PDB file of C-alpha atoms in Angstrom:
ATOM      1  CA  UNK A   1       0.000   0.000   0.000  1.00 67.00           C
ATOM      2  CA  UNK A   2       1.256   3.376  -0.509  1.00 75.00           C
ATOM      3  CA  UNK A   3       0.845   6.475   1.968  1.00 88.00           C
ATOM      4  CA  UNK A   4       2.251   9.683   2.061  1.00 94.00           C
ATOM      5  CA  UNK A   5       3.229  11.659   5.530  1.00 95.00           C
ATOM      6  CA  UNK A   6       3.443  15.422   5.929  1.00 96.00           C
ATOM      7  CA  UNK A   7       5.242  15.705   9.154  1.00 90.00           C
ATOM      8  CA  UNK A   8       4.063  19.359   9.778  1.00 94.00           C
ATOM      9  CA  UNK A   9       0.244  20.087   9.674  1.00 94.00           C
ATOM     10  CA  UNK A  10       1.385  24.116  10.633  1.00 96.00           C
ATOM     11  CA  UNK A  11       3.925  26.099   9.691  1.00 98.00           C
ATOM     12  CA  UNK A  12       4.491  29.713  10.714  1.00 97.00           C
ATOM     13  CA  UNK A  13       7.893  31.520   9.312  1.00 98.00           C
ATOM     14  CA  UNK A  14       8.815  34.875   8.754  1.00 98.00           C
ATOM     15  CA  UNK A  15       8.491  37.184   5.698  1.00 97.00           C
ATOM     16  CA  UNK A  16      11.845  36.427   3.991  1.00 97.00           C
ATOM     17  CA  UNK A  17      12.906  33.575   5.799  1.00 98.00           C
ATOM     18  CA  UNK A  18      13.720  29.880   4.297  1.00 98.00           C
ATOM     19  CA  UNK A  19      11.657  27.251   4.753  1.00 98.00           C
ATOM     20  CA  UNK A  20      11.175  23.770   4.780  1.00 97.00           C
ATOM     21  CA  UNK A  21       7.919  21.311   4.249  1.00 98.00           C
ATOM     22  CA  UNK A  22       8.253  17.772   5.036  1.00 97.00           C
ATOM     23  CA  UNK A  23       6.914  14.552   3.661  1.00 96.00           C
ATOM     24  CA  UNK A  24       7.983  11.220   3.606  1.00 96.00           C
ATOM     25  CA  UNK A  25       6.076   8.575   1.541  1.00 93.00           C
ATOM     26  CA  UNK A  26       5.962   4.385   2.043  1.00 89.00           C
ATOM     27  CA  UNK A  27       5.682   2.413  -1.481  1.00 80.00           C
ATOM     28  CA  UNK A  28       6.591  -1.089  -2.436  1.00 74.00           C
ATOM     29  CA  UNK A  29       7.287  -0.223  -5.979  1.00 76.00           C
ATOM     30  CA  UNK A  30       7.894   3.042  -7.369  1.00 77.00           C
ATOM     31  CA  UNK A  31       6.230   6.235  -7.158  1.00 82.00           C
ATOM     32  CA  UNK A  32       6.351   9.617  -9.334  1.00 89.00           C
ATOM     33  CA  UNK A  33       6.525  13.128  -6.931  1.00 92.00           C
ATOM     34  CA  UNK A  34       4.632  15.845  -6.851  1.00 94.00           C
ATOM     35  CA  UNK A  35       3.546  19.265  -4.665  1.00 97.00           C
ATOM     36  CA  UNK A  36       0.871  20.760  -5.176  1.00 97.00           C
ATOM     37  CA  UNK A  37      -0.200  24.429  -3.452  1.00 97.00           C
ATOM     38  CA  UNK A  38      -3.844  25.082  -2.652  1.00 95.00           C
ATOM     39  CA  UNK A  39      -5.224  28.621  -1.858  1.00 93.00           C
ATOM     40  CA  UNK A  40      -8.482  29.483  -0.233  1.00 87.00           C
ATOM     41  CA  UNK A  41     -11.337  28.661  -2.113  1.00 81.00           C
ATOM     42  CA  UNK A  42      -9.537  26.779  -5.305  1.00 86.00           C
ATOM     43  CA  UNK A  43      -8.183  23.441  -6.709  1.00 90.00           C
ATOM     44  CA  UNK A  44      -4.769  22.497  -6.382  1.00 93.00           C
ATOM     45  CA  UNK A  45      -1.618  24.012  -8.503  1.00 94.00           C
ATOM     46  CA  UNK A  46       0.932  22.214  -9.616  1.00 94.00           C
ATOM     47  CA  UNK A  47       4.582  23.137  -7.721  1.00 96.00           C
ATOM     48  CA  UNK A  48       6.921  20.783  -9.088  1.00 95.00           C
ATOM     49  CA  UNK A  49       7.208  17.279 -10.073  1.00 93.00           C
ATOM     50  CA  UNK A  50       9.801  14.317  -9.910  1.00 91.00           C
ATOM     51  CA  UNK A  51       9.496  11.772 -12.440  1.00 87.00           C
ATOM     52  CA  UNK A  52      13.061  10.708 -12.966  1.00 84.00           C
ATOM     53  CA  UNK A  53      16.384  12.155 -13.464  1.00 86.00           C
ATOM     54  CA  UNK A  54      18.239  14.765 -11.360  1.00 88.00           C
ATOM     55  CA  UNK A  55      16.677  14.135  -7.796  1.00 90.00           C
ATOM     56  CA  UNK A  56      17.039  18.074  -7.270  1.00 95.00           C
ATOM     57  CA  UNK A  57      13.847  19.747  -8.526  1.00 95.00           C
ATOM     58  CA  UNK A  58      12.812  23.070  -9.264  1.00 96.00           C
ATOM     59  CA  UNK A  59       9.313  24.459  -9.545  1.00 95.00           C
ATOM     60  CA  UNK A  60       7.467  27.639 -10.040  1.00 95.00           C
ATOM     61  CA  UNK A  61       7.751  30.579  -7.314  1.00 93.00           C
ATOM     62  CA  UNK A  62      11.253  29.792  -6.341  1.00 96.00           C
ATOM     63  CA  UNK A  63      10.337  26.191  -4.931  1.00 97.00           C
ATOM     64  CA  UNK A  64      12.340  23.477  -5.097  1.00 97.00           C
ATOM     65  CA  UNK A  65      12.291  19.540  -3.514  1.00 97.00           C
ATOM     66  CA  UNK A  66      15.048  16.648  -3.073  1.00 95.00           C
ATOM     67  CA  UNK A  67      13.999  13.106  -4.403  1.00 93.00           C
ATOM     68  CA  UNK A  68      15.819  10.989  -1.321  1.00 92.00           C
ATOM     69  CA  UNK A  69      15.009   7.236  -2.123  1.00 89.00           C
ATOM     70  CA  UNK A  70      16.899   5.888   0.607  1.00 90.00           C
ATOM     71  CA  UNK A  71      15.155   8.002   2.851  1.00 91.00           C
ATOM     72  CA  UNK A  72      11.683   7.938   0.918  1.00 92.00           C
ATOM     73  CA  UNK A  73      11.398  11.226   1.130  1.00 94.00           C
ATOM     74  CA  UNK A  74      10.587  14.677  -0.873  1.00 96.00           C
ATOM     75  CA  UNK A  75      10.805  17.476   0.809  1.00 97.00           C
ATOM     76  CA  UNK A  76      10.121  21.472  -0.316  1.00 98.00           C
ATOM     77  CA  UNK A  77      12.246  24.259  -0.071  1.00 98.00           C
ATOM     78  CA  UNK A  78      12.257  27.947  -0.563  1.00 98.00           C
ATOM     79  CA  UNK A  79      14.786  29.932   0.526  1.00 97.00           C
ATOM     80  CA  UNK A  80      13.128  33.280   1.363  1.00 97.00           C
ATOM     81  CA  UNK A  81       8.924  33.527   1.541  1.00 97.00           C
ATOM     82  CA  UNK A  82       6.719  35.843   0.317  1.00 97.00           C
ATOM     83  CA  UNK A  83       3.213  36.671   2.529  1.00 96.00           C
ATOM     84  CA  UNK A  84       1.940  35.476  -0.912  1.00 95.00           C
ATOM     85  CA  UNK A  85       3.218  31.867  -0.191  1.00 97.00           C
ATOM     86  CA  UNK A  86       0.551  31.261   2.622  1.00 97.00           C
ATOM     87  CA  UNK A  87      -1.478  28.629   1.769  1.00 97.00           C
ATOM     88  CA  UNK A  88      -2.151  25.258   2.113  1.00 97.00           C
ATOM     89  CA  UNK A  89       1.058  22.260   0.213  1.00 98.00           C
ATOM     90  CA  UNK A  90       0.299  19.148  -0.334  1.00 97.00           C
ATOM     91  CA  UNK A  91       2.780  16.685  -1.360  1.00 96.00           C
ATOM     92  CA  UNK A  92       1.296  13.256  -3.642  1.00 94.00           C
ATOM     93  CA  UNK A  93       2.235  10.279  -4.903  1.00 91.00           C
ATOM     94  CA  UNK A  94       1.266   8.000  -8.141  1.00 87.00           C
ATOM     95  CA  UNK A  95       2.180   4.799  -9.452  1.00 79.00           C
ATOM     96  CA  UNK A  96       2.660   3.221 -13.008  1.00 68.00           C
ATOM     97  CA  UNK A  97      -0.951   2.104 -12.964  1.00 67.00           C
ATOM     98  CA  UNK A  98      -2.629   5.034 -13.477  1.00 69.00           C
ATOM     99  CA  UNK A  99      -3.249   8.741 -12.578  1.00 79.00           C
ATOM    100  CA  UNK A 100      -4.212   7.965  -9.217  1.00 86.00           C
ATOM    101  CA  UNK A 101      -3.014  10.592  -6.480  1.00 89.00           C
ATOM    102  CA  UNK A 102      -2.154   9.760  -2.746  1.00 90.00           C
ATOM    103  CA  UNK A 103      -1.965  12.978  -0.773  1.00 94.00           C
ATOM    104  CA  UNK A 104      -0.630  13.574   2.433  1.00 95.00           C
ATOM    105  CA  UNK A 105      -2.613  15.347   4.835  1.00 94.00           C
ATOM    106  CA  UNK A 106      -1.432  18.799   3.954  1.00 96.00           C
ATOM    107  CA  UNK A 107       0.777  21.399   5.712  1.00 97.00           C
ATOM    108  CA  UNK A 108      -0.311  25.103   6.364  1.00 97.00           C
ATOM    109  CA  UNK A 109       2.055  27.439   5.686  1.00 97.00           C
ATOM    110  CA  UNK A 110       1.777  30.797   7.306  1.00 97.00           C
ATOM    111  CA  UNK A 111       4.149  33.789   6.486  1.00 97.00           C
ATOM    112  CA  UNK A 112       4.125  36.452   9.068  1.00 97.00           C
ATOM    113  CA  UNK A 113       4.815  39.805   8.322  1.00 95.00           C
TER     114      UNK A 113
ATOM    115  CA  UNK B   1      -5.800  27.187 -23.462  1.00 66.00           C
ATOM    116  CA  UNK B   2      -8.868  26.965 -21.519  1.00 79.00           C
ATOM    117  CA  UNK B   3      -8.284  24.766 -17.542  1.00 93.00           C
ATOM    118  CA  UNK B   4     -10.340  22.322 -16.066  1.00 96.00           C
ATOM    119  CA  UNK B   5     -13.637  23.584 -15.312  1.00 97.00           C
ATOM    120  CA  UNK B   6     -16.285  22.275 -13.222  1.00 97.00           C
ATOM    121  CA  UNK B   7     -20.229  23.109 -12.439  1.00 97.00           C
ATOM    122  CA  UNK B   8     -21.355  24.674 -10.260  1.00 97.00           C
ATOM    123  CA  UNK B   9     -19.047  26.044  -7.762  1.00 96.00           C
ATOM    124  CA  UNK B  10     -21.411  25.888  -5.309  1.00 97.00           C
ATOM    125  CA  UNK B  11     -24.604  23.373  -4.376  1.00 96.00           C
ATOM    126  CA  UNK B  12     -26.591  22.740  -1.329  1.00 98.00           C
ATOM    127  CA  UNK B  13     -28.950  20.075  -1.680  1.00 98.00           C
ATOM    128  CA  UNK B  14     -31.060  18.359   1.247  1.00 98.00           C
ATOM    129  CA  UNK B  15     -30.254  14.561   2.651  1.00 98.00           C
ATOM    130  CA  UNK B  16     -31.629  12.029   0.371  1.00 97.00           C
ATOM    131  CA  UNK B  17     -31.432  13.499  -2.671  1.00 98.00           C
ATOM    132  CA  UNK B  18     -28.629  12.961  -5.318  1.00 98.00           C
ATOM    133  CA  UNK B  19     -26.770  15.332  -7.412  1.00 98.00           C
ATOM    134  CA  UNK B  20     -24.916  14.908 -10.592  1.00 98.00           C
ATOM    135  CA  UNK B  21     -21.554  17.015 -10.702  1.00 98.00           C
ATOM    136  CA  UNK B  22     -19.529  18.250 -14.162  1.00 98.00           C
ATOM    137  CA  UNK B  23     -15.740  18.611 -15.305  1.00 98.00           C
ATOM    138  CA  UNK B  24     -14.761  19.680 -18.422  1.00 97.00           C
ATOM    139  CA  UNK B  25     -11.130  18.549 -18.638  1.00 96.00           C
ATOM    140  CA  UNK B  26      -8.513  20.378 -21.240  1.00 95.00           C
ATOM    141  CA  UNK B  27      -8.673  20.212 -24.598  1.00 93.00           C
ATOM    142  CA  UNK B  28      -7.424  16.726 -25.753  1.00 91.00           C
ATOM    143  CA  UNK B  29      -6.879  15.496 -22.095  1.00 92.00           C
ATOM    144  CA  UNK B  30      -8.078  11.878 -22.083  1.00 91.00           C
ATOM    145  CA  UNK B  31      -7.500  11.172 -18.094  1.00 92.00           C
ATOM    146  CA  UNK B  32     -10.082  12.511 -15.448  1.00 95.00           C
ATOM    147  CA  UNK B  33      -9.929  11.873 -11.749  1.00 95.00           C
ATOM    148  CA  UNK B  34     -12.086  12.835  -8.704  1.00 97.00           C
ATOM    149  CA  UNK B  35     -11.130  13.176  -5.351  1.00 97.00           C
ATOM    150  CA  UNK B  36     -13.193  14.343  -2.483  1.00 97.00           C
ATOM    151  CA  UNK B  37     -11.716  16.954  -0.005  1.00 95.00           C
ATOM    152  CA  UNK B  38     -13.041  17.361   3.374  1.00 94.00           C
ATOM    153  CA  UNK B  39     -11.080  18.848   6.640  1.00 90.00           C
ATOM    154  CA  UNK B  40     -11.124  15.563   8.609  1.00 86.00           C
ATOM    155  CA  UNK B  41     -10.230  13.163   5.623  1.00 89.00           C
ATOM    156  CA  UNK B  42      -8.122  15.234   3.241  1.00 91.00           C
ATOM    157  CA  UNK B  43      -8.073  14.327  -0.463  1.00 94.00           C
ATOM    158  CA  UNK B  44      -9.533  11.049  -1.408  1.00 95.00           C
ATOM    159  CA  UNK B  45      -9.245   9.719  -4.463  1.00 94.00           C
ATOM    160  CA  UNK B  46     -13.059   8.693  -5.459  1.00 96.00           C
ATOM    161  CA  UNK B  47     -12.201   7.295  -9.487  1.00 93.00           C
ATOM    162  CA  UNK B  48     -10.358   7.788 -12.674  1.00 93.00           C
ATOM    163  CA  UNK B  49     -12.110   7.467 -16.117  1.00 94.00           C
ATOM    164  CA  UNK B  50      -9.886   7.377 -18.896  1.00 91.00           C
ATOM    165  CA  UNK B  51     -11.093   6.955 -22.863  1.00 91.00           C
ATOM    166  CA  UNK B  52     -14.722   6.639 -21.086  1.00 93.00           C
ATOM    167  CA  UNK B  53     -13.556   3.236 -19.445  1.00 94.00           C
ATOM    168  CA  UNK B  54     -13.288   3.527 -15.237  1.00 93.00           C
ATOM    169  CA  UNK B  55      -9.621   2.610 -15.001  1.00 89.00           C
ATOM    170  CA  UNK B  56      -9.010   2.889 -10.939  1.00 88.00           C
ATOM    171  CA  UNK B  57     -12.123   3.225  -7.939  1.00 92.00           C
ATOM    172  CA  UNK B  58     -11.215   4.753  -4.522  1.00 92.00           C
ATOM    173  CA  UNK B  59     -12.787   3.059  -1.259  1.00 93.00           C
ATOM    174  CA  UNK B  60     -16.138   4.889  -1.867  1.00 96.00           C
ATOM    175  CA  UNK B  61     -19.527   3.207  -1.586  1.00 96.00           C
ATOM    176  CA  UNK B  62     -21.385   2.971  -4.194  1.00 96.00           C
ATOM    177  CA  UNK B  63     -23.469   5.951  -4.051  1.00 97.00           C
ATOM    178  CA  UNK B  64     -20.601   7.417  -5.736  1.00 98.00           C
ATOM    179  CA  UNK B  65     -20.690   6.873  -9.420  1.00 97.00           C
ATOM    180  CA  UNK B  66     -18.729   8.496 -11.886  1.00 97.00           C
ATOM    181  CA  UNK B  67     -18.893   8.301 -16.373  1.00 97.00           C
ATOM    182  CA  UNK B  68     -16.632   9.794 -19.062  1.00 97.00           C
ATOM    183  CA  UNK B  69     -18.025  11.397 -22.470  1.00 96.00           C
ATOM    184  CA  UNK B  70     -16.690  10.817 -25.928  1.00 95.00           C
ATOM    185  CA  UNK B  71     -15.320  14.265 -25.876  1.00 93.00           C
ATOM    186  CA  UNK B  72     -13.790  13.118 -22.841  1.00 94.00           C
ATOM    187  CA  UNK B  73     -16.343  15.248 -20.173  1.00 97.00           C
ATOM    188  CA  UNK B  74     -16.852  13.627 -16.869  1.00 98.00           C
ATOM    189  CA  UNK B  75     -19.844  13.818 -14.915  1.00 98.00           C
ATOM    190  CA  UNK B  76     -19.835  12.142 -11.291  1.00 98.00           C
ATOM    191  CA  UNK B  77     -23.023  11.689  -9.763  1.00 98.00           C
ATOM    192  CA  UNK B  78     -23.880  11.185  -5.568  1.00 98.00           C
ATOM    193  CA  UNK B  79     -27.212   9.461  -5.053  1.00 96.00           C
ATOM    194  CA  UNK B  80     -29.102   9.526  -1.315  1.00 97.00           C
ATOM    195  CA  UNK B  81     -26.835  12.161  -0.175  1.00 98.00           C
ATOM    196  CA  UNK B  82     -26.023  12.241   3.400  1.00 97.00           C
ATOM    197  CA  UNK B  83     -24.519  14.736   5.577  1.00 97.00           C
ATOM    198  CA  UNK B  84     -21.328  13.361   5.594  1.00 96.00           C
ATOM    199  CA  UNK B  85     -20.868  14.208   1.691  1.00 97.00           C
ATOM    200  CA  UNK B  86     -20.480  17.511   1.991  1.00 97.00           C
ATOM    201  CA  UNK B  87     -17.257  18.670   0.605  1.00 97.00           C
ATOM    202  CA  UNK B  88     -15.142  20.008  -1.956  1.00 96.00           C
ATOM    203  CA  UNK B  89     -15.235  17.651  -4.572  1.00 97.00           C
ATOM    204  CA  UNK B  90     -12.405  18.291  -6.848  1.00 96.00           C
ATOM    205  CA  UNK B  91     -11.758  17.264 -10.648  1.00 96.00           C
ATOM    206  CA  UNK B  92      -8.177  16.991 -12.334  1.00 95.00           C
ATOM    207  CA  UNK B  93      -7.470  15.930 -16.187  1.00 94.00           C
ATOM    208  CA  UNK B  94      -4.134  14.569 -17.273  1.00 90.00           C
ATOM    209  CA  UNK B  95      -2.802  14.331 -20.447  1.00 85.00           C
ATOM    210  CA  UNK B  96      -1.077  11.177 -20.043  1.00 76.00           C
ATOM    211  CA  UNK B  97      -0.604   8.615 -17.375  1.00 71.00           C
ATOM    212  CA  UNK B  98       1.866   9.854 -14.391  1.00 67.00           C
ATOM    213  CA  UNK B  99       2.512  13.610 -15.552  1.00 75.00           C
ATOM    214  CA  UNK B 100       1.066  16.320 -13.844  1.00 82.00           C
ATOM    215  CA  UNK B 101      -3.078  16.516 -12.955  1.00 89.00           C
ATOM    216  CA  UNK B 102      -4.380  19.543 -13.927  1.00 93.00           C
ATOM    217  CA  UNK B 103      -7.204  20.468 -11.309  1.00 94.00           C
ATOM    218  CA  UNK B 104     -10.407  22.687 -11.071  1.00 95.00           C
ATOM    219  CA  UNK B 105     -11.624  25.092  -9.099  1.00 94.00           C
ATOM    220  CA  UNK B 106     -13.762  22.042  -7.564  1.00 95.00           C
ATOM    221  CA  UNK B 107     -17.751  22.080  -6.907  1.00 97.00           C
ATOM    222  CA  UNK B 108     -18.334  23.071  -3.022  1.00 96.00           C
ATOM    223  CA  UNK B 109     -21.243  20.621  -1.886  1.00 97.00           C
ATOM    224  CA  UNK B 110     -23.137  21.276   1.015  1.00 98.00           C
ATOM    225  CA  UNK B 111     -25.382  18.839   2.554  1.00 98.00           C
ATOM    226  CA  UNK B 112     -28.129  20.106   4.864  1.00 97.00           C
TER     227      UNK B 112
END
């Protein structure tokens, strides 16, 4: 079975600051990567994506994420926020089988001023 | 190039009755998904339809039914609603299998 763990369900930072989301995911075979950001009221935007390659990813709005397979995990990185980065990150998984997405349970980021 | 679209944005219908929800994926986007968002459960996956066929089913009963048009439209339909069903029910399309889901704006669903 496959699951996905975001480690943080909150996470206040600082206008400016870096930060760092968490998630770890459990798979016997293997997965494809993804975060997606969700703001109030609408669907879910693509961040970035790992399908294969370099494990270092880089996405829109100055995000990037680390493909670890020994340590299963993917986590996100920016290294200064914007109050416009508040929202809601959700990190997913899919297999080979289809377009099916397991998401982790989502981690709040808050950027105070 | 137009995004995912679904209708309405908004419903409230009463327990018991059923409701039949729309996504219009991206133009020549042959993979749609739903997934059901609520703040205790997160995002579940309910089903993928791809070339009209149901390819994958979440761990929904079967109240939850789901079909895919020629022209590759989904509609997914919730029959003797309950309470419990309200959420933000959420519609992506893919182009392929395994790159990125493109998602909608989603169809709030209230249940009173």
């Amino acid at each position: 079975a496959q699951s996905v763990t975001q480690l943080d369900s909150q996470v206040p930072v600082f206008e400016e600051a870096p930060v760092e989301l968490r998630c770890n995911y459990s798979s016997s075979v293997s997965v494809y990567l993804f975060w997606y950001v969700q703001y109030p009221n609408q669907g879910l935007q693509l961040l970035l994506k790992y399908l294969s390659g370099s494990t270092l990813v880089k996405g829109i709005n100055g995000f990037e994420a680390e493909f670890n397979k020994s340590q299963t995990s993917f986590h996100l990185r920016k290294p200064s926020v914007h109050i416009s980065d508040t929202a809601e990150y959700f990190c997913a998984v899919t297999l080979n089988t289809g377009n099916q997405f397991y998401f982790g349970t989502g981690t709040s980021l808050t950027v105070i001023p | 190039k137009a995004g995912v679209t679904q209708t309405p944005r908004y419903l409230i219908k009463t327990r018991g009755q059923q409701v039949t929800l729309s996504c219009s994926p991206i133009s020549g986007h042959r993979s749609v998904s739903w997934y059901q968002q609520t703040p205790g459960q997160g995002l579940q996956f309910l089903f993928e339809y791809f070339s009209e066929t149901q390819r994958n089913k979440g761990n929904f009963p079967g109240r939850f039914s789901g079909r895919q048009f020629s022209n590759s439209r989904s509609e997914m339909n919730v029959s003797t609603l309950e309470l419990g069903d309200s959420a933000l029910y959420l519609c992506a399309s893919s182009q392929l299998t395994n790159t990125e889901a493109f998602f909608g704006q989603g169809t709030r669903l209230t249940v009173v």
